[in-house]
Structures are given as structure tokens and as C-alpha cells.
């Protein structure tokens, strides 16, 4: 997921827009197939936080309060719209909420739910982390500008502290703190890109430090599988932090060093259009994709009752479910994506 910015304006960077689209596709792919290596091939969440950090630094050229309010306005209405259906469905399935239901209004902590709806609401950690970064950005950006390179490097410190020096509590606070520490570097990296810090760095130093971070993250993930049962970065915050830091730094620095802008993408009209839709409906795709995958299962079950479908369609294939999932995601984009337009104070459209 990760920025959830959905404004399309002249001068948008198609390289970043493409990265955001690829990140969303990778998220859906991972949640379909569960491939542990997917996060290493493309660390979507690190990419999304870095892109969001860049946009936030740009926006903070305006008064901070207005920027924070604008970001919350763009995020919360799509979340409320989606959350209404999820909450009602869980209530129907015997969920008894407590006072923590307030997190379904402003997700500063993980919104509560029952096991029946867990697959739908467990993705909300990203929105919660994004919201906290937005609230903290005026302060973070001020601190960053006191010593950009030093602050960028030191932003990996919190995850080291949480892992080696102090174990956070196993509750909402601990989860939020861990996620903030895990992706703090990527968010600050977005600041570094926006302020032109990256383009002033030496290629050898960037490559060496980035590859070292990737190597450490990969080594840690593969040597600590006994603790999680997998090398999946999503289950190993320290490995996720370092792998994402190195990988995303290379992506961001490559843009500056090679002056990549993907302007040629506009000549591929269908691909360019798809990238535009993914960016304009990023929140909708992220929120609704798990529900689409959930609904794909009973829908495919009904296909077995049609002899022709049973004979000619690969109903047992995960790839078939992946395809059905994207068809349903497209449906949700058409049915629910307009909420993003309303949140952005734009004329609602079925397809942006």
C-alpha cells in the first residue's frame, strides 16, 4: 500500500506512480499466494511509505495544520465507507464491540474485530501507521533538516532499540511503535528525496550502504526462521526494516542518478491509463482487495455447479482465484472508488 495520495495533476512523476501501482499489485499477489519471497522481490510497504514521505514533505511547504487535515480528510472517508460494511458484517456474525470501537472512527490504534472478519481488517495496520506518520511529519521534517544525512541513518536506530534493548508491549501501543520503527527510515528517505539530499550523495557510498542493509536484512531473515517459521519479512520487523531501507534507497537514488521519470509511459496509452487508475484509487484497491479475495472463494465454489465451468476452467488453481479477485477489485473500484473523489473534494467519477 502504502502513498495513499490519489490526486492526479500535471507534473506527476510517472516513475513514482508506476512504483505505487506495482506495490499494490504485489500486495494483492502476496495476499493471494502467500509467497514469503514476494516481500524480498519488491518490498511494497517500504516503497509506499517512502513515496508517501516524499509527498508529505512537498505538502509541508504549506501550513502544517492544513496539510495534516487534508491528509486525514483524504484517508478517513474511504476508510469509514469500507469500515461500515465490515463492522456491520461482524456485528451480524456475533461480534460484541467495546469502547475500542472508537478506533473505527480514527485508526490511531488497530481497530478491533472478531476472527470472522480478521482477513478483512488485519490490513489496517498500514492505515494506522500512515496516519501516525502524517501526524508526526511536521516534527520529523524539522528534525530531519537539522542534519539530513545523520538523521536518515539514525532513523534505523529505533528498530534496533526495540529489537535488542527493549521489547515493546504486546498490545496496540507496542504494535504501532514497532511498525513506526520498522518503516521510519523509508518515510525519512522520502524527505531526503524531496529535499534533494539523495542527489548530493556519492554513488559508491549509497550503493555500498544499501547493499549492506539488504545483506543484513536478508541474513537476519534467513537465520531466524526458527522464531517465525518462515523468512517472510512481514513477520520479522528488523529484517523488514533493513531490507526495505536498502532496497528502497536504491530505487529512489536510481531515479536521481539516472534521471528516471518514465515519461515514455505516456506513449503506452493503456498501460499509462492503468497506472493512473491505480494511483487515483490506491486507497480503494488497498482496502477492498482482501474482501475481493474472500468473496472469490464462494464465487468459485458456485462455478463447480456448472458442468462446463468444471470441465474447462482451472477452478482449483490459485491463479484462477487471483484473476477472479482482480475482477472483483475492479468492481469495487467502480462501485466504491468515488468516495476517494469526494474525500479529495473532486467531482465523483466511476473511472478516474
Coordinates of C-alpha atoms in Angstrom, one line a residue:
X1 CA 0.0 0.0 0.0
X2 CA 1.2 2.3 1.1
X3 CA 1.2 6.6 -0.5
X4 CA -2.5 6.7 -0.5
X5 CA -2.4 10.1 -2.3
X6 CA -4.9 10.0 -5.2
X7 CA -4.6 13.4 -6.8
X8 CA -3.7 13.5 -10.4
X9 CA -2.2 16.7 -11.5
X10 CA 0.2 17.9 -14.2
X11 CA 3.7 17.1 -13.4
X12 CA 3.1 13.9 -11.6
X13 CA 6.1 11.6 -11.7
X14 CA 5.3 8.5 -13.7
X15 CA 8.2 6.6 -12.2
X16 CA 6.8 7.0 -8.7
X17 CA 3.2 6.4 -9.9
X18 CA 4.4 3.1 -11.5
X19 CA 6.2 2.1 -8.3
X20 CA 3.0 2.7 -6.4
X21 CA 1.0 0.6 -8.9
X22 CA 3.5 -2.2 -8.8
X23 CA 3.4 -2.1 -5.0
X24 CA -0.4 -2.5 -4.9
X25 CA -0.2 -5.4 -7.4
X26 CA 2.5 -7.1 -5.2
X27 CA 0.3 -6.7 -2.1
X28 CA -2.7 -8.4 -3.8
X29 CA -0.3 -11.1 -5.2
X30 CA 1.1 -11.8 -1.7
X31 CA -2.3 -12.0 -0.1
X32 CA -3.4 -14.5 -2.8
X33 CA -0.4 -16.8 -2.9
X34 CA 1.3 -16.1 0.4
X35 CA 4.8 -16.3 -1.1
X36 CA 7.3 -15.5 1.6
X37 CA 9.8 -14.3 -1.1
X38 CA 7.4 -11.7 -2.5
X39 CA 8.5 -9.1 0.0
X40 CA 12.1 -9.5 -0.9
X41 CA 11.5 -9.3 -4.7
X42 CA 9.6 -6.0 -4.1
X43 CA 9.1 -4.6 -0.6
X44 CA 5.8 -2.9 -1.3
X45 CA 5.2 -1.3 2.1
X46 CA 8.6 0.3 2.3
X47 CA 8.1 1.7 -1.2
X48 CA 4.7 3.1 -0.3
X49 CA 5.9 4.7 2.9
X50 CA 8.8 6.3 1.0
X51 CA 6.6 7.7 -1.7
X52 CA 4.2 9.0 1.0
X53 CA 7.1 10.7 2.8
X54 CA 8.1 12.4 -0.4
X55 CA 4.6 13.8 -1.0
X56 CA 4.3 14.8 2.7
X57 CA 7.5 16.8 2.6
X58 CA 6.3 18.5 -0.6
X59 CA 2.9 19.3 1.0
X60 CA 4.5 20.7 4.2
X61 CA 5.6 23.7 2.1
X62 CA 2.1 24.8 3.2
X63 CA 1.0 25.3 6.8
X64 CA 1.3 22.1 8.7
X65 CA -2.2 22.0 10.2
X66 CA -3.8 22.4 6.8
X67 CA -1.7 19.6 5.4
X68 CA -2.5 17.2 8.2
X69 CA -6.2 18.0 8.0
X70 CA -6.1 17.5 4.2
X71 CA -4.3 14.1 4.5
X72 CA -6.8 12.9 7.2
X73 CA -9.7 14.1 5.0
X74 CA -8.5 12.1 2.1
X75 CA -7.9 9.0 4.1
X76 CA -10.8 8.8 6.6
X77 CA -13.9 8.9 4.4
X78 CA -12.9 5.9 2.3
X79 CA -11.9 4.1 5.5
X80 CA -15.3 4.9 7.1
X81 CA -17.2 3.8 4.0
X82 CA -15.3 0.5 3.9
X83 CA -15.5 0.1 7.6
X84 CA -19.3 0.4 7.8
X85 CA -19.7 -2.8 5.8
X86 CA -17.0 -4.6 7.7
X87 CA -18.4 -3.6 11.1
X88 CA -22.0 -4.4 10.2
X89 CA -20.9 -7.8 8.9
X90 CA -19.0 -8.6 12.1
X91 CA -22.0 -7.5 14.2
X92 CA -24.2 -9.8 12.3
X93 CA -21.6 -12.6 13.0
X94 CA -21.8 -12.2 16.8
X95 CA -19.2 -9.5 17.4
X96 CA -19.6 -7.6 20.6
X97 CA -17.5 -4.4 20.4
X98 CA -16.3 -2.5 23.5
X99 CA -15.0 1.1 23.8
X100 CA -12.2 0.3 21.4
X101 CA -14.7 0.7 18.6
X102 CA -13.6 4.3 18.5
X103 CA -10.6 3.1 16.5
X104 CA -13.1 2.5 13.7
X105 CA -13.5 6.3 13.6
X106 CA -9.9 7.4 13.8
X107 CA -7.5 4.4 13.5
X108 CA -4.8 5.7 15.8
X109 CA -4.7 2.1 17.2
X110 CA -5.7 -1.2 15.5
X111 CA -9.5 -1.2 15.1
X112 CA -11.0 -4.2 16.9
X113 CA -12.9 -7.1 15.3
X114 CA -13.7 -10.7 15.6
X115 CA -12.0 -13.7 14.0
X116 CA -14.7 -13.9 11.3
X117 CA -13.6 -10.6 9.8
X118 CA -9.9 -10.8 10.5
X119 CA -8.8 -11.3 7.0
X120 CA -10.6 -8.1 6.1
X121 CA -9.4 -5.8 8.9
X122 CA -5.9 -7.1 9.5
X123 CA -4.5 -4.9 6.7
X124 CA -5.5 -1.8 8.7
X125 CA -2.0 -1.7 10.3
X126 CA -0.9 0.2 7.2
X127 CA -3.5 3.0 7.6
X128 CA -2.8 3.3 11.3
X129 CA 1.0 3.6 10.6
X130 CA 0.4 6.0 7.8
X131 CA -1.8 8.2 9.9
X132 CA 0.8 8.4 12.7
X133 CA 3.5 9.3 10.2
X134 CA 1.2 12.1 8.9
X135 CA 0.7 13.4 12.4
X136 CA 4.4 13.3 13.3
X137 CA 5.7 14.6 10.0
X138 CA 5.8 18.3 10.9
X139 CA 8.1 17.5 13.8
X140 CA 10.0 14.8 11.9
X141 CA 10.7 17.1 8.9
X142 CA 12.0 19.8 11.2
X143 CA 14.3 17.3 12.9
X144 CA 15.5 15.9 9.6
X145 CA 16.5 19.3 8.3
X146 CA 18.8 19.8 11.3
X147 CA 21.1 17.2 9.9
X148 CA 19.6 15.3 6.9
X149 CA 22.2 12.5 6.4
X150 CA 22.7 11.9 10.1
X151 CA 19.0 11.8 10.8
X152 CA 18.4 9.4 7.9
X153 CA 21.0 7.0 9.1
X154 CA 19.9 7.3 12.7
X155 CA 16.3 6.5 11.7
X156 CA 17.2 2.8 11.7
X157 CA 18.1 3.2 15.4
X158 CA 14.6 2.8 16.8
X159 CA 14.0 -0.7 15.3
X160 CA 17.4 -1.8 16.7
X161 CA 16.4 -0.5 20.1
X162 CA 13.1 -2.3 20.0
X163 CA 14.7 -5.5 18.9
X164 CA 17.9 -5.6 21.1
X165 CA 17.3 -3.3 24.0
X166 CA 13.6 -3.0 24.9
X167 CA 10.8 -5.3 23.9
X168 CA 7.6 -3.3 23.4
X169 CA 4.4 -4.5 25.0
X170 CA 2.2 -6.9 23.1
X171 CA -0.7 -4.5 22.6
X172 CA -1.9 -1.7 20.4
X173 CA 0.8 0.6 21.5
X174 CA 3.5 -2.0 21.0
X175 CA 2.3 -2.9 17.5
X176 CA 2.1 0.8 16.5
X177 CA 5.5 1.5 17.9
X178 CA 7.1 -1.5 16.1
X179 CA 5.5 -0.6 12.7
X180 CA 6.6 3.1 13.0
X181 CA 10.2 2.0 13.9
X182 CA 10.2 -0.6 11.0
X183 CA 9.3 2.0 8.3
X184 CA 10.7 5.2 9.8
X185 CA 13.8 5.1 7.5
X186 CA 11.6 4.8 4.4
X187 CA 9.4 7.7 5.4
X188 CA 12.5 9.9 6.2
X189 CA 14.0 8.7 2.9
X190 CA 11.0 10.3 1.2
X191 CA 12.0 13.6 2.9
X192 CA 15.6 13.1 1.7
X193 CA 14.4 12.7 -1.9
X194 CA 12.1 15.7 -1.8
X195 CA 14.8 18.0 -0.3
X196 CA 17.4 17.0 -2.8
X197 CA 19.6 15.2 -0.3
X198 CA 19.8 12.0 -2.2
X199 CA 21.2 13.6 -5.4
X200 CA 24.1 15.1 -3.4
X201 CA 25.3 11.7 -2.1
X202 CA 28.1 9.7 -3.7
X203 CA 27.0 6.7 -5.8
X204 CA 29.6 4.4 -4.2
X205 CA 28.6 5.2 -0.6
X206 CA 24.8 4.8 -1.4
X207 CA 25.4 1.5 -3.2
X208 CA 27.6 0.1 -0.5
X209 CA 25.4 1.1 2.4
X210 CA 22.2 0.0 0.6
X211 CA 23.6 -3.4 -0.3
X212 CA 25.0 -3.8 3.2
X213 CA 21.5 -3.1 4.6
X214 CA 19.9 -5.6 2.2
X215 CA 22.5 -8.2 3.1
X216 CA 21.9 -7.7 6.8
X217 CA 18.2 -7.8 6.4
X218 CA 18.3 -11.0 4.3
X219 CA 20.8 -12.7 6.6
X220 CA 18.7 -11.9 9.6
X221 CA 15.5 -13.2 7.9
X222 CA 17.1 -16.5 6.8
X223 CA 18.9 -17.1 10.1
X224 CA 15.9 -16.5 12.4
X225 CA 13.3 -18.7 10.6
X226 CA 13.1 -20.8 13.7
X227 CA 11.4 -17.9 15.6
X228 CA 8.7 -17.3 13.0
X229 CA 8.6 -20.5 10.9
X230 CA 9.5 -18.5 7.7
X231 CA 11.8 -15.9 6.3
X232 CA 8.8 -13.7 5.4
X233 CA 9.8 -10.1 6.1
X234 CA 6.3 -9.3 7.3
X235 CA 7.0 -11.5 10.3
X236 CA 10.5 -10.2 11.1
X237 CA 10.4 -6.4 11.7
X238 CA 14.2 -6.0 12.0
X239 CA 14.8 -7.8 8.7
X240 CA 12.0 -5.9 7.1
X241 CA 13.4 -2.5 8.2
X242 CA 16.9 -3.2 6.8
X243 CA 15.8 -4.9 3.6
X244 CA 13.3 -2.2 2.8
X245 CA 15.8 0.5 3.7
X246 CA 18.4 -0.8 1.3
X247 CA 16.1 -1.7 -1.5
X248 CA 14.0 1.5 -1.5
X249 CA 17.1 3.6 -1.2
X250 CA 18.4 2.1 -4.4
X251 CA 15.1 2.7 -6.1
X252 CA 15.0 6.3 -5.0
X253 CA 18.6 7.1 -5.7
X254 CA 18.5 5.4 -9.1
X255 CA 15.8 7.9 -10.1
X256 CA 18.1 10.8 -9.2
X257 CA 21.3 9.4 -10.6
X258 CA 19.9 8.1 -13.9
X259 CA 17.2 10.9 -14.0
X260 CA 14.4 8.3 -14.5
X261 CA 11.0 9.8 -15.0
X262 CA 9.1 7.1 -17.1
X263 CA 7.9 9.9 -19.3
X264 CA 7.8 7.3 -22.1
X265 CA 4.9 5.6 -20.3
X266 CA 2.5 8.2 -21.7
X267 CA 3.1 6.7 -25.2
X268 CA 1.7 3.3 -23.9
X269 CA -1.8 4.6 -23.5
X270 CA -3.4 1.5 -21.9
X271 CA -0.5 1.0 -19.5
X272 CA -0.4 4.7 -18.7
X273 CA -4.2 4.7 -18.1
X274 CA -3.9 1.7 -15.8
X275 CA -1.2 3.4 -13.8
X276 CA -3.4 6.4 -13.5
X277 CA -6.3 4.4 -12.2
X278 CA -4.2 2.5 -9.7
X279 CA -2.9 5.8 -8.3
X280 CA -6.3 7.5 -8.2
X281 CA -7.9 4.5 -6.5
X282 CA -5.0 3.4 -4.3
X283 CA -7.0 3.6 -1.0
X284 CA -9.9 1.7 -2.6
X285 CA -7.8 -1.0 -4.0
X286 CA -5.9 -1.5 -0.7
X287 CA -9.0 -1.5 1.5
X288 CA -11.2 -3.7 -0.7
X289 CA -8.7 -6.2 -2.1
X290 CA -8.9 -8.6 0.8
X291 CA -12.7 -8.6 0.7
X292 CA -12.4 -9.3 -3.1
X293 CA -10.2 -12.3 -2.4
X294 CA -12.6 -13.5 0.3
X295 CA -15.6 -13.3 -2.0
X296 CA -13.7 -15.0 -4.8
X297 CA -13.7 -18.3 -2.9
X298 CA -17.5 -18.8 -2.5
X299 CA -18.0 -17.5 -6.1
X300 CA -15.6 -20.1 -7.5
X301 CA -17.4 -22.7 -5.4
X302 CA -20.5 -21.9 -7.4
X303 CA -18.7 -22.5 -10.6
X304 CA -18.3 -26.1 -9.7
X305 CA -22.1 -26.4 -10.1
X306 CA -21.8 -25.6 -13.8
X307 CA -20.5 -28.7 -15.7
X308 CA -18.9 -26.6 -18.5
X309 CA -17.0 -24.5 -15.9
X310 CA -15.9 -27.6 -14.0
X311 CA -14.6 -29.2 -17.2
X312 CA -12.9 -26.2 -18.9
X313 CA -11.9 -23.8 -16.1
X314 CA -9.0 -24.3 -13.7
X315 CA -11.2 -23.9 -10.7
X316 CA -8.6 -25.4 -8.3
X317 CA -5.8 -23.0 -9.4
X318 CA -4.7 -20.2 -7.2
X319 CA -4.1 -18.2 -10.4
X320 CA -7.7 -18.5 -11.3
X321 CA -8.7 -17.1 -7.9
X322 CA -6.1 -14.4 -8.5
X323 CA -7.9 -13.5 -11.7
X324 CA -11.3 -13.6 -10.2
X325 CA -10.0 -11.4 -7.3
X326 CA -8.9 -8.7 -9.7
X327 CA -12.2 -8.8 -11.5
X328 CA -13.9 -8.2 -8.1
X329 CA -11.4 -5.5 -7.2
X330 CA -12.3 -3.7 -10.5
X331 CA -15.9 -4.0 -9.4
X332 CA -15.2 -2.4 -6.1
X333 CA -13.2 0.4 -7.8
X334 CA -16.3 1.2 -9.9
X335 CA -18.7 0.9 -7.0
X336 CA -16.7 2.5 -4.2
X337 CA -13.9 4.4 -5.7
X338 CA -16.0 7.6 -6.0
X339 CA -15.6 8.0 -2.2
X340 CA -11.9 9.0 -2.9
X341 CA -13.1 11.7 -5.2
X342 CA -15.5 13.0 -2.6
X343 CA -12.7 12.9 0.0
X344 CA -10.5 14.9 -2.3
X345 CA -13.2 17.5 -3.0
X346 CA -13.4 16.4 -6.6
X347 CA -16.3 15.5 -8.8
X348 CA -17.1 11.8 -8.3
X349 CA -16.2 9.5 -11.2
X350 CA -16.7 5.8 -11.9
X351 CA -13.3 5.7 -13.5
X352 CA -10.7 8.4 -12.9

